Tab-separated table of C-alpha atoms in Angstrom:
chain	number	residue	atom	x	y	z
A	73	GLY	CA	-0.117	-0.341	0.360
A	74	GLY	CA	2.265	3.116	1.609
A	75	HIS	CA	4.991	1.408	-0.435
A	76	THR	CA	4.094	1.761	-4.264
A	77	THR	CA	2.257	4.924	-3.556
A	78	GLU	CA	4.888	6.535	-2.077
A	79	ILE	CA	7.743	5.145	-4.412
A	80	LEU	CA	5.233	6.082	-7.686
A	81	ARG	CA	4.732	9.553	-6.572
A	82	LEU	CA	8.949	9.735	-6.956
A	83	MET	CA	9.290	7.993	-9.590
A	84	GLU	CA	6.273	11.076	-11.094
A	85	SER	CA	8.698	13.362	-11.377
A	86	LEU	CA	11.961	11.624	-13.261
A	87	SER	CA	12.621	12.879	-16.669
A	88	PRO	CA	11.623	11.119	-19.762
A	89	CYS	CA	15.548	10.132	-19.811
A	90	TYR	CA	14.767	7.297	-17.389
A	91	ASN	CA	14.168	4.917	-19.411
A	92	PRO	CA	13.145	1.856	-20.242
A	93	ARG	CA	11.440	1.421	-16.107
A	94	HIS	CA	11.913	-2.589	-14.492
A	95	TYR	CA	9.409	-1.936	-11.883
A	96	VAL	CA	9.539	-5.022	-9.424
A	97	ILE	CA	6.877	-6.183	-6.930
A	98	ALA	CA	5.702	-8.784	-4.647
A	99	GLU	CA	3.939	-11.875	-6.207
A	100	THR	CA	1.083	-11.722	-3.397
A	101	ASP	CA	0.983	-7.429	-4.506
A	102	THR	CA	-3.075	-7.893	-6.305
A	103	MET	CA	-3.005	-3.310	-5.395
A	104	SER	CA	0.429	-2.185	-7.490
A	105	LYS	CA	0.123	-3.343	-10.553
A	106	ASP	CA	-2.960	-1.268	-11.455
A	107	LYS	CA	-1.627	1.749	-9.832
A	108	ILE	CA	1.638	0.991	-11.905
A	109	CYS	CA	0.195	1.146	-15.433
A	110	CYS	CA	-1.978	3.988	-13.811
A	111	LEU	CA	0.648	6.217	-13.821
A	112	GLU	CA	2.674	5.424	-17.195
A	113	VAL	CA	-0.613	5.641	-19.209
A	114	SER	CA	-0.257	9.193	-18.041
A	115	ARG	CA	3.413	9.252	-18.622
A	116	LYS	CA	2.231	8.611	-21.966
A	117	TYR	CA	0.863	11.136	-23.443
A	118	LYS	CA	3.840	13.088	-22.377
A	119	TYR	CA	6.299	11.939	-23.037
A	120	ALA	CA	7.665	9.860	-26.259
A	121	GLU	CA	8.881	5.863	-26.879
A	122	GLN	CA	7.637	5.740	-22.925
A	123	GLU	CA	8.681	1.755	-22.238
A	124	TYR	CA	7.348	-0.267	-18.712
A	125	THR	CA	7.895	-3.741	-17.753
A	126	ILE	CA	6.692	-5.254	-14.094
A	127	HIS	CA	8.194	-7.845	-13.171
A	128	LYS	CA	6.853	-10.314	-9.913
A	129	ILE	CA	9.264	-11.586	-7.276
A	130	PRO	CA	7.607	-13.331	-3.568
A	131	ARG	CA	7.747	-11.469	-1.558
A	132	SER	CA	11.016	-11.727	1.430
A	133	ARG	CA	8.156	-10.513	4.188
A	134	GLU	CA	4.255	-10.808	4.908
A	135	VAL	CA	3.076	-8.295	7.276
A	136	HIS	CA	3.073	-10.260	10.647
A	137	GLN	CA	5.575	-12.782	9.676
A	138	SER	CA	7.712	-14.229	12.126
A	139	TRP	CA	11.230	-13.336	11.814
A	140	SER	CA	12.617	-16.333	11.955
A	141	SER	CA	10.804	-17.355	8.639
A	142	THR	CA	11.850	-14.204	6.774
A	143	LEU	CA	15.335	-15.305	6.241
A	144	LEU	CA	14.457	-18.542	4.958
A	145	THR	CA	11.738	-16.737	2.924
A	146	THR	CA	14.430	-14.026	1.947
A	147	LEU	CA	16.627	-16.907	0.689
A	148	HIS	CA	14.390	-17.977	-1.674
A	149	SER	CA	13.902	-14.211	-3.042
A	150	LEU	CA	17.027	-13.971	-3.911
A	151	LEU	CA	16.797	-17.182	-6.008
A	152	TYR	CA	14.471	-14.994	-7.865
A	153	SER	CA	15.663	-11.316	-7.874
A	154	GLY	CA	19.374	-12.688	-8.476
A	155	PRO	CA	18.650	-13.740	-11.675
A	156	LEU	CA	16.404	-10.631	-12.425
A	157	VAL	CA	19.002	-8.514	-11.747
A	158	PHE	CA	21.310	-10.579	-13.482
A	159	THR	CA	19.546	-10.091	-17.417
A	160	LEU	CA	18.104	-6.391	-17.226
A	161	LYS	CA	21.245	-4.975	-15.861
A	162	PRO	CA	19.880	-2.121	-14.788
A	163	ASP	CA	22.290	1.678	-14.979
A	164	LEU	CA	20.157	2.713	-10.941
A	165	ILE	CA	17.619	0.730	-9.020
A	166	LEU	CA	15.477	2.814	-6.983
A	167	CYS	CA	13.823	1.673	-3.521
A	168	ASN	CA	11.886	2.804	-0.568
A	169	GLY	CA	11.808	-0.208	1.770
A	170	PRO	CA	9.427	-2.804	1.844
A	171	GLY	CA	11.236	-6.210	2.334
A	172	THR	CA	12.015	-6.668	-1.918
A	173	CYS	CA	14.007	-4.989	-2.359
A	174	VAL	CA	16.618	-5.994	-0.290
A	175	PRO	CA	17.126	-9.215	-2.410
A	176	LEU	CA	17.625	-7.372	-4.815
A	177	CYS	CA	19.816	-4.282	-4.244
A	178	ILE	CA	22.113	-7.614	-2.727
A	179	SER	CA	21.526	-8.992	-6.556
A	180	ALA	CA	23.009	-5.831	-7.343
A	181	LEU	CA	26.229	-5.294	-5.236
A	182	LEU	CA	27.214	-8.804	-6.648
A	183	LEU	CA	26.870	-7.964	-10.011
A	184	GLY	CA	29.026	-5.593	-9.205
A	185	VAL	CA	31.629	-7.200	-6.417
A	186	LEU	CA	31.433	-9.468	-10.241
A	187	GLY	CA	32.859	-7.372	-11.942
A	188	ILE	CA	29.864	-7.278	-13.794
A	189	LYS	CA	27.987	-4.122	-13.358
A	190	ARG	CA	27.967	-1.142	-11.589
A	191	ILE	CA	24.573	-0.990	-10.681
A	192	LEU	CA	23.767	3.222	-8.271
A	193	ILE	CA	21.387	2.095	-6.035
A	194	VAL	CA	19.185	4.707	-4.379
A	195	TYR	CA	17.214	4.077	-0.690
A	196	VAL	CA	13.767	6.399	-0.328
A	197	GLU	CA	13.175	5.732	3.741
A	198	SER	CA	9.406	5.704	3.569
A	199	ILE	CA	8.378	9.179	4.871
A	200	CYS	CA	5.839	6.900	8.465
A	201	ARG	CA	10.368	6.565	8.986
A	202	VAL	CA	10.765	9.717	11.722
A	203	GLU	CA	12.424	8.799	14.538
A	204	LYS	CA	13.406	5.229	13.250
A	205	LEU	CA	14.810	3.145	10.488
A	206	SER	CA	12.970	0.470	8.659
A	207	LEU	CA	14.547	-2.807	8.786
A	208	SER	CA	15.810	-2.590	5.010
A	209	GLY	CA	16.623	0.431	5.750
A	210	LYS	CA	18.858	-0.616	8.523
A	211	ILE	CA	20.239	-3.472	6.337
A	212	LEU	CA	21.139	-0.617	3.320
A	213	TYR	CA	22.264	1.866	4.829
A	214	TYR	CA	25.213	1.341	4.376
A	215	LEU	CA	25.112	-0.812	1.346
A	216	SER	CA	23.083	1.047	-0.887
A	217	ASP	CA	25.093	4.658	-3.277
A	218	TYR	CA	22.319	7.288	-1.622
A	219	PHE	CA	20.835	6.877	1.325
A	220	LEU	CA	17.533	9.655	1.408
A	221	VAL	CA	15.507	10.477	4.984
A	222	GLN	CA	12.495	12.685	5.490
A	223	TRP	CA	12.189	13.587	8.283
A	224	PRO	CA	15.796	16.078	10.191
A	225	ASN	CA	15.472	13.830	13.039
A	226	LEU	CA	16.659	10.407	11.204
A	227	LYS	CA	19.096	12.654	8.938
A	228	GLU	CA	20.808	13.756	13.016
A	229	LYS	CA	21.280	9.765	13.711
A	230	TYR	CA	22.282	8.375	9.938
A	231	PRO	CA	24.971	11.102	9.385
A	232	ARG	CA	25.812	8.831	5.570
A	233	SER	CA	21.926	9.760	5.250
A	234	ILE	CA	20.737	12.908	2.936
A	235	TYR	CA	17.818	14.987	3.706
A	236	LEU	CA	15.660	17.274	0.743
A	237	GLY	CA	12.516	17.426	3.015
A	238	ARG	CA	9.996	15.880	2.941
A	239	VAL	CA	9.601	14.284	-0.818
A	240	VAL	CA	7.219	12.468	-0.831
B	7	MET	CA	-24.901	15.179	3.736
B	8	LYS	CA	-22.568	14.569	6.154
B	9	SER	CA	-20.480	11.839	6.205
B	10	ALA	CA	-16.775	10.470	7.909
B	11	PHE	CA	-15.485	7.943	5.575
B	12	VAL	CA	-13.092	4.886	7.612
B	13	THR	CA	-10.515	2.840	5.994
B	14	VAL	CA	-8.201	0.604	6.739
B	15	GLY	CA	-6.074	-0.152	4.272
B	16	SER	CA	-4.757	-3.101	1.725
B	17	THR	CA	-4.137	-5.884	4.995
B	18	SER	CA	-7.618	-5.159	7.814
B	19	PHE	CA	-7.802	-3.197	10.892
B	20	ASP	CA	-10.917	-5.164	12.609
B	21	GLU	CA	-11.063	-4.064	15.542
B	22	LEU	CA	-11.347	0.232	14.082
B	23	ILE	CA	-14.066	-1.525	12.105
B	24	LEU	CA	-15.797	-3.108	15.948
B	25	SER	CA	-15.039	0.623	17.777
B	26	VAL	CA	-16.496	3.070	14.727
B	27	THR	CA	-19.809	0.896	14.161
B	28	SER	CA	-20.181	0.788	17.867
B	29	ASN	CA	-22.968	1.556	19.836
B	30	SER	CA	-21.690	4.599	21.568
B	31	VAL	CA	-19.450	5.859	17.757
B	32	ILE	CA	-22.520	5.858	15.485
B	33	GLN	CA	-23.767	7.961	18.765
B	34	ILE	CA	-21.497	10.516	18.244
B	35	PHE	CA	-20.760	10.592	14.960
B	36	ARG	CA	-25.063	11.801	14.861
B	37	GLU	CA	-24.525	14.021	17.880
B	38	LEU	CA	-21.730	15.851	15.286
B	39	GLY	CA	-24.495	15.907	12.786
B	40	PHE	CA	-22.888	13.135	10.252
B	41	GLU	CA	-26.051	11.391	8.695
B	42	LYS	CA	-23.607	8.740	6.274
B	43	LEU	CA	-20.469	6.203	7.046
B	44	VAL	CA	-18.509	5.042	4.931
B	45	LEU	CA	-16.413	2.096	5.682
B	46	GLN	CA	-13.790	0.877	3.617
B	47	ILE	CA	-12.490	-3.174	5.157
B	48	GLY	CA	-9.959	-4.569	3.896
B	49	ARG	CA	-9.650	-8.464	4.365
B	50	GLY	CA	-10.974	-7.776	7.213
B	51	LEU	CA	-12.762	-10.218	8.943
B	52	VAL	CA	-15.665	-8.102	10.836
B	53	ARG	CA	-18.222	-7.608	7.392
B	54	PRO	CA	-20.997	-5.050	9.248
B	55	GLU	CA	-23.877	-5.443	6.625
B	56	PRO	CA	-24.273	-1.535	4.801
B	57	CYS	CA	-28.120	-0.663	6.439
B	58	THR	CA	-30.256	2.470	7.424
B	59	PHE	CA	-31.522	3.009	10.321
B	60	GLY	CA	-33.177	6.795	10.610
B	61	ASP	CA	-31.426	9.079	8.551
B	62	PHE	CA	-28.009	7.690	9.270
B	63	THR	CA	-26.490	5.200	6.459
B	64	LEU	CA	-24.240	3.144	6.760
B	65	GLU	CA	-21.598	2.115	3.375
B	66	VAL	CA	-19.669	-0.768	3.227
B	67	PHE	CA	-16.859	-1.886	0.778
B	68	GLN	CA	-13.494	-4.364	1.214
B	69	TYR	CA	-11.476	-2.797	-1.643
B	70	LYS	CA	-12.224	0.166	-4.748
B	71	ASP	CA	-8.574	0.478	-7.717
B	72	SER	CA	-8.695	4.495	-6.059
B	73	ILE	CA	-9.992	5.718	-2.941
B	74	ALA	CA	-10.208	9.087	-4.048
B	75	GLU	CA	-14.063	9.730	-4.575
B	76	GLU	CA	-13.960	9.347	-0.972
B	77	ILE	CA	-11.947	10.757	0.530
B	78	GLN	CA	-13.254	13.783	-1.531
B	79	ARG	CA	-16.550	13.146	-0.351
B	80	ALA	CA	-16.061	12.697	3.214
B	81	ASP	CA	-16.760	15.580	6.068
B	82	LEU	CA	-14.490	13.034	8.004
B	83	VAL	CA	-11.588	10.745	7.293
B	84	ILE	CA	-11.051	8.151	10.020
B	85	SER	CA	-8.051	6.345	9.201
B	86	HIS	CA	-5.148	3.926	9.700
B	87	ALA	CA	-2.294	4.632	10.091
B	88	GLY	CA	-0.175	4.291	6.526
B	89	ALA	CA	1.460	6.642	4.242
B	90	GLY	CA	-0.671	6.139	1.624
B	91	SER	CA	-4.260	7.012	3.056
B	92	CYS	CA	-2.786	9.801	4.926
B	93	LEU	CA	-0.765	11.209	2.302
B	94	GLU	CA	-3.389	11.243	0.289
B	95	THR	CA	-6.914	11.962	2.372
B	96	LEU	CA	-3.858	14.980	4.029
B	97	GLY	CA	-2.960	16.007	-0.079
B	98	ALA	CA	-7.215	16.231	-0.819
B	99	GLY	CA	-7.506	18.549	2.062
B	100	LYS	CA	-9.764	16.785	4.172
B	101	PRO	CA	-10.142	16.683	8.330
B	102	LEU	CA	-8.086	12.826	9.405
B	103	LEU	CA	-8.240	11.223	12.124
B	104	VAL	CA	-5.491	8.778	12.690
B	105	VAL	CA	-6.214	5.936	14.126
B	106	VAL	CA	-2.967	3.718	14.588
B	107	ASN	CA	-3.730	-0.481	15.512
B	108	ASP	CA	-1.412	-1.065	18.638
B	109	GLN	CA	-1.420	-4.570	18.093
B	110	LEU	CA	1.101	-4.616	14.683
B	111	MET	CA	4.492	-6.295	15.719
B	112	ASP	CA	6.914	-2.841	14.423
B	113	ASN	CA	4.586	0.264	14.737
B	114	HIS	CA	6.185	2.389	13.098
B	115	GLN	CA	3.792	3.760	12.237
B	116	LEU	CA	2.456	5.901	15.450
B	117	GLU	CA	6.092	7.430	14.907
B	118	LEU	CA	4.553	9.155	11.547
B	119	ALA	CA	0.924	10.012	13.191
B	120	ARG	CA	3.304	10.929	16.567
B	121	GLN	CA	5.299	13.934	14.181
B	122	LEU	CA	2.551	15.136	11.556
B	123	HIS	CA	-0.242	15.342	14.669
B	124	ARG	CA	2.837	17.154	16.464
B	125	ASP	CA	2.424	19.462	13.532
B	126	GLY	CA	-0.756	20.359	13.200
B	127	HIS	CA	-2.064	18.455	10.872
B	128	LEU	CA	-3.960	15.764	12.296
B	129	TYR	CA	-5.545	13.935	15.185
B	130	TYR	CA	-4.872	10.361	16.289
B	131	CYS	CA	-5.815	8.057	18.944
B	132	THR	CA	-5.926	4.219	19.008
B	133	CYS	CA	-9.686	2.511	18.661
B	134	LYS	CA	-9.521	3.146	22.816
B	135	THR	CA	-9.181	6.349	22.600
B	136	LEU	CA	-11.648	6.695	19.327
B	137	ALA	CA	-14.738	8.636	21.599
B	138	ASP	CA	-12.894	10.524	23.463
B	139	THR	CA	-11.012	11.994	20.942
B	140	MET	CA	-13.359	12.161	18.101
B	141	LYS	CA	-15.511	14.439	21.338
B	142	SER	CA	-12.786	16.581	22.012
B	143	MET	CA	-11.163	16.806	18.208
B	144	ASP	CA	-11.780	20.366	16.632
B	145	LEU	CA	-11.471	19.407	12.734
B	146	SER	CA	-10.989	23.322	12.134
B	147	ALA	CA	-7.714	24.013	14.358
B	148	LEU	CA	-5.550	21.400	11.445
B	149	LYS	CA	-2.453	23.339	9.486
B	150	PRO	CA	-3.384	22.959	5.700
B	151	PHE	CA	-0.553	19.732	4.334
B	152	LEU	CA	1.844	20.875	1.473
B	153	PRO	CA	2.999	18.761	-0.660
B	154	GLY	CA	6.133	16.908	-1.123
B	155	LYS	CA	9.664	18.076	-3.126
B	156	THR	CA	8.677	16.153	-5.727
B	157	GLU	CA	11.449	18.440	-7.806
B	158	GLU	CA	13.874	18.952	-5.673
B	159	PHE	CA	14.106	15.066	-5.516
B	160	ALA	CA	14.335	14.775	-9.570
B	161	ILE	CA	16.829	17.219	-9.600
B	162	PHE	CA	18.642	15.437	-6.732
B	163	MET	CA	19.105	11.934	-9.137
B	164	ASP	CA	19.399	13.878	-12.457
B	165	ARG	CA	22.596	15.358	-10.603
B	166	ILE	CA	23.884	11.741	-9.240
B	167	VAL	CA	23.061	9.976	-12.887
B	168	GLY	CA	24.726	12.929	-14.653
B	169	LEU	CA	22.083	14.125	-16.525
B	170	GLU	CA	22.319	17.754	-15.380
B	171	LYS	CA	21.032	20.603	-17.383
B	172	VAL	CA	24.171	22.585	-18.433
B	173	ASP	CA	23.173	25.845	-18.742
């Protein structure tokens, strides 16, 4: 719900140069696809030659899922995100915190480590996170190239982060 | 017709649905001049029957592709603390009362509601304090919520990927 709304607001602002766009959503997510298509249809009216694709990977963690089983499901997600990132070789990954983004970013880092491609990772912490980072945020704080926070409290606690104000 | 819209977002919030349809809270709605209550219940197991009793109407649905219309029609939005619902409601300039679900594993949602409340944009409460909050809140005192600086984000992105405009 929230993650999709936030990331689509960010996507709305980007120039047509960020093309083609690959959206990765969790298999069990039934609502995001429609929201993405809505945005992309409106972009098509504004800009020529825009391409987008929606990919589904297993969710790393369901809401309310226990932490112990989360490790297993995350490893399972890696089996899908690895090949996806390897095939697409994006220049940039933009993510904002759902568990699905962690395996994708780990796969991107792996591609860098193996010398295959250097992928820029930009993480924008959710507007919901005012005082504490999400679990994805804590993991990706050190692994991302640019880590954006939307509240000044977090900028103080996490000096490596970037604060542009509320961007969503 | 003065109406209130209750939304639980993409999951469920049975406790809230039970609270807003309780006799005491329905009474408060009526005292505040509301004649219609619309409930978006998500995948909740508590499913009140839509009905009309006297001059008060209750509508119920699980999901819609977009709740923008419901938000537009409402004079008050009562929502779970999800960012999507909050931002959409505040963006539409509607008075918002956020109900925080204290049953959730890691209640990060409370941080946002608390901050936005501190900044004067909404009221917030739990199911237990819903009735009292509804009785005491002054919706006209809420401050308008300005949209996020997406252009700043776009400029930042263009700079880091090397698309910066050369004047």
